[in-house]
Coordinates of C-alpha atoms in Angstrom, one line a residue:
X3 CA 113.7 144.2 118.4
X4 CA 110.5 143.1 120.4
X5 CA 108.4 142.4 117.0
X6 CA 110.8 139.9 115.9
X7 CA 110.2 137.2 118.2
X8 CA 106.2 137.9 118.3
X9 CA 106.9 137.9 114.2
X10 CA 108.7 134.5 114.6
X11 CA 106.1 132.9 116.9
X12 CA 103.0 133.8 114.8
X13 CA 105.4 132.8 111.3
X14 CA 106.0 129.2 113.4
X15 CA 102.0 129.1 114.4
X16 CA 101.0 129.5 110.2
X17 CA 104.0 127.0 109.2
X18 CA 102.4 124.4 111.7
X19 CA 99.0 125.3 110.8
X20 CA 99.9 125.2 107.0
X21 CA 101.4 121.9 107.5
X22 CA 98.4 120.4 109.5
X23 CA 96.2 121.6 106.7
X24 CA 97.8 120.0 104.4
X25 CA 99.6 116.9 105.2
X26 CA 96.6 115.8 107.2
X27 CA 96.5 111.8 106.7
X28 CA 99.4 109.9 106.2
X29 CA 99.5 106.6 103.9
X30 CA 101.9 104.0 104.6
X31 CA 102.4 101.5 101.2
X32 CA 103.9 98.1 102.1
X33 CA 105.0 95.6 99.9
X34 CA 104.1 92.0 101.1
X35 CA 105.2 90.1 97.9
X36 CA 107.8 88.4 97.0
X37 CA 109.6 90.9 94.3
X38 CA 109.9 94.5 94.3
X39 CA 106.7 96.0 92.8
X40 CA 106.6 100.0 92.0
X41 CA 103.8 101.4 93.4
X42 CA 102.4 104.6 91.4
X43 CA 100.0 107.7 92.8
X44 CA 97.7 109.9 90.8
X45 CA 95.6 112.7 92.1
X46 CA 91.7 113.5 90.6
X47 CA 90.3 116.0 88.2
X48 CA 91.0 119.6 90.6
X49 CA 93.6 118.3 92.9
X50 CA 97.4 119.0 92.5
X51 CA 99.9 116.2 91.8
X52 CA 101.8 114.7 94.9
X53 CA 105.3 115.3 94.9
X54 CA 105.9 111.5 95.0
X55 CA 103.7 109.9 92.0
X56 CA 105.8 106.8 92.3
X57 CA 108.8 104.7 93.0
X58 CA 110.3 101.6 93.6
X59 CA 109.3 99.5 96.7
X60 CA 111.3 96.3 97.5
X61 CA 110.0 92.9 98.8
X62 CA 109.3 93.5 102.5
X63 CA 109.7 97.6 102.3
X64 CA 107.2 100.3 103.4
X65 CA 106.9 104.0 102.2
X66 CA 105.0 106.5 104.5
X67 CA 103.4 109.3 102.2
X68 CA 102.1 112.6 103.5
X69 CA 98.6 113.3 101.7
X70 CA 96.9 116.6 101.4
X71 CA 93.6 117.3 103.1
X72 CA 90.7 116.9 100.9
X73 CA 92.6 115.1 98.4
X74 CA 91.7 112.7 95.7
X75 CA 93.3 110.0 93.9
X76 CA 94.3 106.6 93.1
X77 CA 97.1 104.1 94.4
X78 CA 98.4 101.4 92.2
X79 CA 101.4 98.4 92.2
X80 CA 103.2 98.1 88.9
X81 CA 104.7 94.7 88.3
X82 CA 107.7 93.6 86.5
X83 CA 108.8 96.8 85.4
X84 CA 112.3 97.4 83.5
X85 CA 114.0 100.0 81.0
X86 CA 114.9 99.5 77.7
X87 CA 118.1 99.9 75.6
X88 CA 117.3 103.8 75.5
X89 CA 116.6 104.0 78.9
X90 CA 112.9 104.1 79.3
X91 CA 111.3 103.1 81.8
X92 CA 108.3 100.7 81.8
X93 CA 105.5 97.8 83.4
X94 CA 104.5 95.1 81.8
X95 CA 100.8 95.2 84.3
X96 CA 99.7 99.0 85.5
X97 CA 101.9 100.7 83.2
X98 CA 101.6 104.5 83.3
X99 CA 103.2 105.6 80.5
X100 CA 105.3 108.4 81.5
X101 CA 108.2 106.4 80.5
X102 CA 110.1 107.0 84.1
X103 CA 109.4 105.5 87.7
X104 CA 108.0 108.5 88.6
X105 CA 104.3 108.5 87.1
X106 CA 104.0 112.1 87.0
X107 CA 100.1 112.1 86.3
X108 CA 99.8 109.6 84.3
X109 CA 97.3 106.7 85.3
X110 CA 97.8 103.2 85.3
X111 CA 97.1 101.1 82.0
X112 CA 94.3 98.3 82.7
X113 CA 94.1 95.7 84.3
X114 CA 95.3 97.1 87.8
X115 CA 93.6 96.7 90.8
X116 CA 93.4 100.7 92.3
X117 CA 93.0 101.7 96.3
X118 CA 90.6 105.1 95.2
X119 CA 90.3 108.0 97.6
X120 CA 88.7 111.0 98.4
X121 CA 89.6 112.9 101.7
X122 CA 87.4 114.6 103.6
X123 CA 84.6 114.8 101.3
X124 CA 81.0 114.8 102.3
X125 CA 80.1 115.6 106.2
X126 CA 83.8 115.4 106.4
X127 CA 84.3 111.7 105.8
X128 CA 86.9 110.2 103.7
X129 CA 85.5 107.8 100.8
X130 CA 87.9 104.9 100.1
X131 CA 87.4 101.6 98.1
X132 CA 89.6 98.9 96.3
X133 CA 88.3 98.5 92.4
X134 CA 88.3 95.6 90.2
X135 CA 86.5 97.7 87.2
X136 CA 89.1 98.0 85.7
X137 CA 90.7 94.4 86.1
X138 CA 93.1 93.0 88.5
X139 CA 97.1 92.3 88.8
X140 CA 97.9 92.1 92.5
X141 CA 96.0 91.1 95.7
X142 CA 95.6 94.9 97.9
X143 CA 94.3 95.2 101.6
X144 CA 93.6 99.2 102.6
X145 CA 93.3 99.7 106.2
X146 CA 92.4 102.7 108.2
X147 CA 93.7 103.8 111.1
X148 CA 93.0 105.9 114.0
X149 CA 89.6 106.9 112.4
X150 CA 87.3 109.0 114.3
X151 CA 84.3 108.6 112.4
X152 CA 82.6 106.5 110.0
X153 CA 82.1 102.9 109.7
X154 CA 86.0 102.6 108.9
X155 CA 85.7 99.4 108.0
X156 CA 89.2 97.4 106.3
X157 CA 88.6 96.5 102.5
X158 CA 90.2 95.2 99.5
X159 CA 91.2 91.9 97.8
X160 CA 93.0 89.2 99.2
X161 CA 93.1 86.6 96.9
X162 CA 95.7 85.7 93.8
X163 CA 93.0 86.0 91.1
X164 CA 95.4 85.7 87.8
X165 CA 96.0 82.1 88.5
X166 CA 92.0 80.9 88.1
X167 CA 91.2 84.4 85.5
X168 CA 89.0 83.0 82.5
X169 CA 91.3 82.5 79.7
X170 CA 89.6 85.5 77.1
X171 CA 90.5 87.6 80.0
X172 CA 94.2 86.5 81.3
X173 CA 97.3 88.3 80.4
X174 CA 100.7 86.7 80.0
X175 CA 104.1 88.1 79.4
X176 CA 104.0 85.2 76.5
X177 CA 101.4 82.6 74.8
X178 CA 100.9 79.3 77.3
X179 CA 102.6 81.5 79.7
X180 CA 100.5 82.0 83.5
X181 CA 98.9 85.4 84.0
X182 CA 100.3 88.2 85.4
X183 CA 97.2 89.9 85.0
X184 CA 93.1 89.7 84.7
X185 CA 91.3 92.1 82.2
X186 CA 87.8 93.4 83.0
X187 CA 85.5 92.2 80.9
X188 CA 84.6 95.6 79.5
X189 CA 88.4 95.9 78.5
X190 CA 88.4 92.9 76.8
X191 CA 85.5 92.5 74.9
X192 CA 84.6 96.6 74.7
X193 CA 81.0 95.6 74.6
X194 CA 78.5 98.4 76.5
X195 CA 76.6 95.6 78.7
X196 CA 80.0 95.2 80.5
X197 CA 81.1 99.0 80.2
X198 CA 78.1 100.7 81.4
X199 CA 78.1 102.7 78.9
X200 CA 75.5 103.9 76.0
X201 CA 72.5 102.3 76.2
X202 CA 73.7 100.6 79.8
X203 CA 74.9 103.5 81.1
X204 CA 72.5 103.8 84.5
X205 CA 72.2 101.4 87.0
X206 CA 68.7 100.2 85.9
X207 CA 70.2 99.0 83.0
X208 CA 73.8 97.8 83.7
X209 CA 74.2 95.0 86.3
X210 CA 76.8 92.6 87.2
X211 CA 77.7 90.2 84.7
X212 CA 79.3 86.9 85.3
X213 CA 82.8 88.1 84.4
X214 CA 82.6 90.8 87.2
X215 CA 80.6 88.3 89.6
X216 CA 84.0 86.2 89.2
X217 CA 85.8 88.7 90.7
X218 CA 82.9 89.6 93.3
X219 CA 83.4 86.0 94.7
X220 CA 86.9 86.2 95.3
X221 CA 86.7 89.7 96.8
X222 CA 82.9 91.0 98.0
X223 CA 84.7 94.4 99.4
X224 CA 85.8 95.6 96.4
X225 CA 84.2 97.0 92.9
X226 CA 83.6 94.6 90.5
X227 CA 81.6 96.9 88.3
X228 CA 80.7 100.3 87.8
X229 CA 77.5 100.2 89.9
X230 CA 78.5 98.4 92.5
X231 CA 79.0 100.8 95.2
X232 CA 76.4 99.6 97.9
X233 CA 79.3 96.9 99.0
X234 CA 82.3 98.5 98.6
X235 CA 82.6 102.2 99.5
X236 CA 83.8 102.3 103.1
X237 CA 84.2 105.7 104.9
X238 CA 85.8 106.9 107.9
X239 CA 87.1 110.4 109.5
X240 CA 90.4 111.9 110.2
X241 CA 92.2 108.9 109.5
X242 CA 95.5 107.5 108.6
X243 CA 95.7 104.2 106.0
X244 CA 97.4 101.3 105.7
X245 CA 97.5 100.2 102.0
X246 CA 99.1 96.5 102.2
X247 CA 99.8 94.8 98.5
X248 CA 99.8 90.9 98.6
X249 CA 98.7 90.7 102.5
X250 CA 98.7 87.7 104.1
X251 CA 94.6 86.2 103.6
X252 CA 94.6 84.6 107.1
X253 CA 95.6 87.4 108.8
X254 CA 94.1 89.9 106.9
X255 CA 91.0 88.0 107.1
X256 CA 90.9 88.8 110.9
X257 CA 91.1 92.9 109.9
X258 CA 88.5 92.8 107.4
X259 CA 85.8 91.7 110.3
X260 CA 82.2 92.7 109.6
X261 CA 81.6 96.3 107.8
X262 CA 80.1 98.9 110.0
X263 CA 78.8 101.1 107.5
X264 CA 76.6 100.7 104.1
X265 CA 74.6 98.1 103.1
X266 CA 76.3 94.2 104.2
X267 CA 78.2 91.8 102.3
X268 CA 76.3 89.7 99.4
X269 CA 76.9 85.8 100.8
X270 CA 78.6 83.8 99.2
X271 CA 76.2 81.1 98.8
X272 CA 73.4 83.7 97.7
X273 CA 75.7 84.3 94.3
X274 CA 76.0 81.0 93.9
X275 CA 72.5 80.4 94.0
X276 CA 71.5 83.3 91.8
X277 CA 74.1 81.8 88.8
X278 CA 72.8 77.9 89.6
X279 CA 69.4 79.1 89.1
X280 CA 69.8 81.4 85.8
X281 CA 72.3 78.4 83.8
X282 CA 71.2 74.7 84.0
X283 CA 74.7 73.3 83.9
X284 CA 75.7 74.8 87.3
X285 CA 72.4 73.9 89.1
X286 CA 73.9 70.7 90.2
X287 CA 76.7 72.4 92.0
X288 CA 76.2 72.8 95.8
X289 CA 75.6 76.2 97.6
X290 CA 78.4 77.5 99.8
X291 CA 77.5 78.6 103.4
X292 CA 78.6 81.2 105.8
X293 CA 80.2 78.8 108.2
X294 CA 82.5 76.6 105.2
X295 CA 86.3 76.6 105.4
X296 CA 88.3 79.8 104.5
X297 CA 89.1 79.4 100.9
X298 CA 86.4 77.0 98.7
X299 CA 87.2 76.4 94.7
X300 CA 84.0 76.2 92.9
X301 CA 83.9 75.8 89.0
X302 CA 81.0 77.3 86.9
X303 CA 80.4 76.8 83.0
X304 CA 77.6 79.3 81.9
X305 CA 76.4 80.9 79.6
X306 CA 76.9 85.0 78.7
X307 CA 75.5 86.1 75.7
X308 CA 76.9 84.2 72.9
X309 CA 79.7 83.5 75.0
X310 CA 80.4 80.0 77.3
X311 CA 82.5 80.5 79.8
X312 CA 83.7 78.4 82.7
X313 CA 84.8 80.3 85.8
X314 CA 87.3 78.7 88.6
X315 CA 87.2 81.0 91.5
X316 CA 89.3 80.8 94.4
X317 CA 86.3 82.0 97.2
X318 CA 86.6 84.1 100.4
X319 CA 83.7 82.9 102.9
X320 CA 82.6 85.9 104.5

């Protein structure tokens, strides 16, 4: 009778162990807009499924997650998302195609803006970013908490950027309709300049295009192409995250402060400058500086290959 409870004590020491192991970071999804979005979760190449891969989160709701150690994945919102006659369940913006609200590891169908991951990776940091490369359907703010190491800085994208998206990029549930989404311009036009891919398919020979610059204005923290890690891979240690979708840009502004870690935020008025000075018809417009009010809207018609385009960006001063 004695080896029981020593048996029970050392069973309860490997259940908690296990259980720190494994449910090391927790992730807590809010939904700040004003209808129900349904957010959906899929773990990288080598790491097993979560048991929640999606669901449906109301307007003003939050979901806390349990997330293994040394996992990797992806976090999306799904928007106006229904089910058919038969019963099947769908998006119309970051479907995944499982047909149910579970996603089930499935991945979300572009444009959607993605809150990437990898726990404790190198030197035991987590790597996190918000991505644009592969378009854009709701404003996302990822927050870490209770970080130990790391820059941890706050990162994301703030701003509502289907209501200025170029028109060869906007999606609409219906023509003259207003987007519900923004393609990438790789997705749109499949061309390898803006896919990094074939002959563009290093970082010597892919850089940021004016479609992707678009979206770089609006939000400098996140990806707006393939090679555009220097800005927007944040990392921290031993942390918890807060993964906001449509946060309040005011107040969010105040979290996103002044990065710790990498290389620092491209300026505004820098970009500006770069377009002004590579297409005539902008040249006239004024650069933007560090100290200008919150939100700017600056209209640019330029020039991309055969392509004219005229961009009307909704600007975050940083």
């Amino acid at each position: 009778m004695g080896r029981l409870p020593l048996f029970a004590t050392i069973l309860t020491l490997l259940t908690f162990y296990f259980l720190s192991e494994v449910h090391s970071a927790s992730f807590q999804i809010v939904n700040k807009c004003r209808r129900t979005i349904w957010p959906g979760l899929l773990s990288g190449s080598g790491t097993a499924q979560l048991p929640t891969t999606g669901f449906a989160l109301h307007s003003g709701k939050s979901k806390t997650i349990s997330i293994p150690k040394a996992w990797s994945g992806r976090i999306w919102g799904r928007t106006l998302c229904g089910r058919d006659s038969s019963g099947k369940f769908s998006c119309l913006t970051a479907d995944c195609g499982s047909g149910t609200v579970e996603c089930a590891g499935g991945g979300a169908k572009p444009p959607a803006t993605l809150a990437e991951f990898t726990l404790n990776g190198a030197g035991g940091l987590d790597f996190y970013d918000v991505s644009l490369v592969d378009g854009y359907n709701l404003p996302m703010l990822v927050v870490p908490k209770r970080g130990t190491g790391g820059g941890c800085g706050a990162t994301g994208c703030l701003v509502d950027l289907n209501a200025a998206c170029p028109a060869e990029l906007s999606v609409a549930r219906a023509k003259g309709s207003s987007a519900v989404a923004c393609r990438s311009a790789c997705e749109a036009f499949d061309d390898p300049r803006f896919c990094c891919s074939g002959a563009y398919s290093t970082p010597d020979t892919c850089g940021p295009s004016l479609y992707s610059l678009y979206f770089k204005y609006a939000c400098p923290r996140a990806y707006s192409y393939a090679y555009d890690d220097k800005t927007s891979t944040y990392t921290c240690a031993s942390a918890d995250y807060l993964i906001i979708f449509c946060p309040s840009p005011y107040s969010s502004q105040k979290l996103l402060g002044t990065r710790k870690d990498g290389a620092q935020l491209p300026l505004v008025n820098k970009t500006t400058m770069y377009i002004a000075s590579q297409h005539a018809s902008a040249a006239s417009s004024p650069a933007l500086t560090v100290n200008d009010s919150l939100y700017m809207e600056r209209s640019v018609k330029a020039s991309c290959g055969a392509r004219t385009i005229k961009l009307k960006a909704i600007i975050i001063i940083t």
